GROMACS .gro file of C-alpha atoms in nm:
model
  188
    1UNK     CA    1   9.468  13.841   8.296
    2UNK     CA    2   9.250  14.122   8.124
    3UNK     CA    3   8.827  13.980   8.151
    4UNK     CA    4   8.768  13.892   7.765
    5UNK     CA    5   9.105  13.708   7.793
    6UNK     CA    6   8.962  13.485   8.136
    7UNK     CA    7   8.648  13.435   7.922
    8UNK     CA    8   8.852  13.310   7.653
    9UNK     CA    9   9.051  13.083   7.852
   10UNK     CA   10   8.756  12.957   8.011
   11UNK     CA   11   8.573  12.914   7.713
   12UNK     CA   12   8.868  12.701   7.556
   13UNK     CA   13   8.924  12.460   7.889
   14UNK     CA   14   8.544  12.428   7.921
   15UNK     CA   15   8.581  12.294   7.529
   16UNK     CA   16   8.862  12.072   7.603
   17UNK     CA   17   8.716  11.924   7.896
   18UNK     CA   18   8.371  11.883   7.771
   19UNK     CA   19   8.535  11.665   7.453
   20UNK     CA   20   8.774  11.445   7.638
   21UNK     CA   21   8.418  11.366   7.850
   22UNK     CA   22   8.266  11.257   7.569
   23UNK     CA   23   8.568  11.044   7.433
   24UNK     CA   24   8.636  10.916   7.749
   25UNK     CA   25   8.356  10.644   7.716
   26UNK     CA   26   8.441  10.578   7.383
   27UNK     CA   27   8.852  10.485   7.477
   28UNK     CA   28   8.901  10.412   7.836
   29UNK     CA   29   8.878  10.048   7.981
   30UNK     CA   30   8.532   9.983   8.141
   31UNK     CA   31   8.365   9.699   8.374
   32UNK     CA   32   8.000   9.664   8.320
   33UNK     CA   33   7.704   9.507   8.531
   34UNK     CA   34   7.390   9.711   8.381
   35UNK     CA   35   7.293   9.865   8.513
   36UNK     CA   36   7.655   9.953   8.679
   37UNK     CA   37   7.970  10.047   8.445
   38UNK     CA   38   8.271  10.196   8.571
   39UNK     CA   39   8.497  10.343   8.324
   40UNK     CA   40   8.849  10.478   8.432
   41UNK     CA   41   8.867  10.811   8.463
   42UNK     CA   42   8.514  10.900   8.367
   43UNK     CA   43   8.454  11.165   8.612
   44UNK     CA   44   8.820  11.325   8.613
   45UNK     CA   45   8.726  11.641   8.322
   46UNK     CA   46   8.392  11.696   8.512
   47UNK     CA   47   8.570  11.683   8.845
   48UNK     CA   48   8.861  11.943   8.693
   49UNK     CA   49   8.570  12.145   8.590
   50UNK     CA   50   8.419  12.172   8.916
   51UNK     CA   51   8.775  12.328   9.016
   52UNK     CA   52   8.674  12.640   8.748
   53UNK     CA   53   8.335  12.681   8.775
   54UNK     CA   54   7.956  12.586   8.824
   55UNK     CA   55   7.962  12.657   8.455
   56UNK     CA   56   8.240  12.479   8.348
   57UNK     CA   57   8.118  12.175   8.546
   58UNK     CA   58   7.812  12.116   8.411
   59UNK     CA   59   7.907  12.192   8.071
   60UNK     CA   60   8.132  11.910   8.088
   61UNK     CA   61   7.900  11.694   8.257
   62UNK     CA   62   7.657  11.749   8.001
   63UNK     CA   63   7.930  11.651   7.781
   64UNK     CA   64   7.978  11.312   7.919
   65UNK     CA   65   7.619  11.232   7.957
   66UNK     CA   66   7.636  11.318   7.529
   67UNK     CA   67   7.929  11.093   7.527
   68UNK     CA   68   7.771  10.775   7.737
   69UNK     CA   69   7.444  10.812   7.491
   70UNK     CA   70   7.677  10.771   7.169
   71UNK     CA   71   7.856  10.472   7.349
   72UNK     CA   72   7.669  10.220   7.294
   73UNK     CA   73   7.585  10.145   7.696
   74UNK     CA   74   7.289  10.054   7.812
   75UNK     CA   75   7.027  10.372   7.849
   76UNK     CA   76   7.018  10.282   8.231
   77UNK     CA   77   7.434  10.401   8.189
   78UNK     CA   78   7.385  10.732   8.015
   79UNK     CA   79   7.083  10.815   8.280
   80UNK     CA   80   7.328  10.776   8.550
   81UNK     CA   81   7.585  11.010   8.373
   82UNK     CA   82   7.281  11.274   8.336
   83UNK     CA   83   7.234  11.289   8.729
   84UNK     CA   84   7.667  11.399   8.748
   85UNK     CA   85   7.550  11.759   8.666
   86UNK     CA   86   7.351  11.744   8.987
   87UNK     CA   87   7.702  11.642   9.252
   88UNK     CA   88   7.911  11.875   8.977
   89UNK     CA   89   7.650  12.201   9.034
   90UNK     CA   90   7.630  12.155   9.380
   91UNK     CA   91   8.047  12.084   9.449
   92UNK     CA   92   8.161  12.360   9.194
   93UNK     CA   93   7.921  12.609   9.390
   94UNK     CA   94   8.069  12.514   9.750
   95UNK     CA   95   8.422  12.518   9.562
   96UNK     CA   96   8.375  12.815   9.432
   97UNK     CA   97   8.339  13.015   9.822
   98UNK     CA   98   8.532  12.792   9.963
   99UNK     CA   99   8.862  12.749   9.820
  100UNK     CA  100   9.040  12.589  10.133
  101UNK     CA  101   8.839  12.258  10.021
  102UNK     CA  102   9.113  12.168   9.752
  103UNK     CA  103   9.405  12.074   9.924
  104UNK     CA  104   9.456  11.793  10.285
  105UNK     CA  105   9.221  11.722  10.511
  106UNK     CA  106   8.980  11.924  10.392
  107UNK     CA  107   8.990  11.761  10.044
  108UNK     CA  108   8.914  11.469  10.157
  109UNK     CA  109   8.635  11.534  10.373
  110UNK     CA  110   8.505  11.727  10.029
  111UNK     CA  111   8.560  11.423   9.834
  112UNK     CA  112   8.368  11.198  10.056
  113UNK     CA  113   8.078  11.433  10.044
  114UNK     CA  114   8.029  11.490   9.690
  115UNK     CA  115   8.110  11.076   9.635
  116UNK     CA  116   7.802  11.081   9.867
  117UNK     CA  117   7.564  11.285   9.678
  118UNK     CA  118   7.716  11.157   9.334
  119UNK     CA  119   7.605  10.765   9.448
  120UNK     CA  120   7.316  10.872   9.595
  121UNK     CA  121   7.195  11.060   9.294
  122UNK     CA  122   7.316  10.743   9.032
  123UNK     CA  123   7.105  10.495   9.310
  124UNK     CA  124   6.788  10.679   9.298
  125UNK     CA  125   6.833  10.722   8.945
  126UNK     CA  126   6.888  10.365   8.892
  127UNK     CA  127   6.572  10.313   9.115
  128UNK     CA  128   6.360  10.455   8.949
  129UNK     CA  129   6.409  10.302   8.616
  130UNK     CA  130   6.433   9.959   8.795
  131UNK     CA  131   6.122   9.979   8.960
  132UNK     CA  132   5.930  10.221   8.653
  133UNK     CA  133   5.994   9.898   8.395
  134UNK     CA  134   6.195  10.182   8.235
  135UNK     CA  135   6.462   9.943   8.242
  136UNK     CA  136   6.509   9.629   8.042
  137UNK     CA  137   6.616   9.480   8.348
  138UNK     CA  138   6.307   9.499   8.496
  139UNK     CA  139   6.460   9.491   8.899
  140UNK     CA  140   6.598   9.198   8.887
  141UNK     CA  141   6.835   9.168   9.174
  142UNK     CA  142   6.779   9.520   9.257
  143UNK     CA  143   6.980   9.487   9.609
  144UNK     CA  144   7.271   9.359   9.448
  145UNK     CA  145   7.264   9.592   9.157
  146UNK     CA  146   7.229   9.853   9.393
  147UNK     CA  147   7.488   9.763   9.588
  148UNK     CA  148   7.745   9.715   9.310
  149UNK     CA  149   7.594  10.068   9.198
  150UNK     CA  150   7.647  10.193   9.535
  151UNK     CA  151   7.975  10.063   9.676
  152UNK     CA  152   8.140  10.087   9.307
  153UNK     CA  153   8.050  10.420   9.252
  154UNK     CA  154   8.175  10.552   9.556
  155UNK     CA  155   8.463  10.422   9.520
  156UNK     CA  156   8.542  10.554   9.135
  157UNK     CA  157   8.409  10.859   9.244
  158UNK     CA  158   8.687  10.915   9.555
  159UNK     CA  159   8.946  10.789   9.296
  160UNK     CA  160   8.877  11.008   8.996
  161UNK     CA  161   8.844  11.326   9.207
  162UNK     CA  162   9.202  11.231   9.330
  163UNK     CA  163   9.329  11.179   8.979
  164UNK     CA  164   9.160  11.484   8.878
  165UNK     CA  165   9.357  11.658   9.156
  166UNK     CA  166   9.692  11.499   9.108
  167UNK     CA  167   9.666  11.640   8.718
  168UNK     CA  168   9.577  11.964   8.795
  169UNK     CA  169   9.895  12.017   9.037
  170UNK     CA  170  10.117  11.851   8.787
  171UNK     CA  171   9.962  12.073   8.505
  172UNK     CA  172  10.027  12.368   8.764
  173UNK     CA  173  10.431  12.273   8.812
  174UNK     CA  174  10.487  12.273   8.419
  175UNK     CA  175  10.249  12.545   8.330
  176UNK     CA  176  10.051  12.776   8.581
  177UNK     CA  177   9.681  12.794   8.477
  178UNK     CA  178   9.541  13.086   8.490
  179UNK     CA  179   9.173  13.020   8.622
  180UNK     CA  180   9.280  12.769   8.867
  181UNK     CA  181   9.609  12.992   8.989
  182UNK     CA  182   9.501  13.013   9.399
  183UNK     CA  183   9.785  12.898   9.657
  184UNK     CA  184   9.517  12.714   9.828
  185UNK     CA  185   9.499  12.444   9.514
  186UNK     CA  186   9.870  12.410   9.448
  187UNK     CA  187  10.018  12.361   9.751
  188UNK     CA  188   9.985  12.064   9.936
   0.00000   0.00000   0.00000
């Protein structure tokens, strides 16, 4: 693949990605708890960016942060989405020199890390607010909202990275892509 033809390509998935993040929250089933939500497959374009670039990820990220503020959520929700471009950064980075990380074991042990730093990140954002009176919620039943927050997001986060992976191999069996074509990604 020739550069200006990569750029292109990346340009063009970066696109697509970024605007199925911001539809996402407009389409998809969600459960919310404000200052909790968990809509499926929220993180899934973000996580498929991280598997391009540092670029790409946060593009997208940005993205869905755009698409949680045109919602209709709470503001508490779109802050949350705002702090993925910190986990998506950090993960595309380490993906990027480390390309054994998408596929078994290792995977895993990658997903649980940046499901880590993702929650962590959406807590103390949550936190803050909470305890700032940014919120309308004004901290009530912070422990349990954190907790939900916590737990919840953890666990959508270790989901949609699988999902994320589980396209991009099926995407790779139909039609090889170009910017993710490494035999460490498609083969299990």
């Amino acid at each position: 693949m020739t550069k200006s033809r990569k750029r292109l390509t990346t340009l063009t998935t970066a696109a697509i990605l970024t605007a199925l993040a911001i539809i996402i929250p407009q389409v998809m089933p969600k459960i919310v708890i404000p200052p909790a939500s968990f809509t499926l497959a929220s993180h899934v374009p973000i996580m498929i960016g991280m598997l391009i670039s540092p670029a790409v990820a946060v593009t997208v990220a940005l993205g869905s942060t755009f698409g949680f503020l045109i919602s209709g959520l709470p503001i508490e929700i779109t802050f949350r989405a705002l702090t993925h471009v910190i986990f998506a950064f950090f993960g595309a980075t380490f993906l990027a020199r480390h390309r054994d990380y998408t596929r078994g074991i290792k995977f895993q042990l990658f997903n649980l890390i940046i499901a880590l730093i993702h929650t962590l990140c959406e807590v103390v954002m949550v936190y803050g607010l909470l305890t700032t009176g940014f919120s309308h919620l004004d901290g009530r039943h912070l422990g349990s909202l954190l907790l939900i927050l916590g737990f919840g997001g953890f666990v959508q986060s270790l989901i949609d990275f699988n999902i994320a992976m589980f396209l991009v191999r099926a995407i790779h069996k139909v039609h090889p892509f170009e910017l993710l074509k490494t035999p460490e990604l498609i083969n299990d």
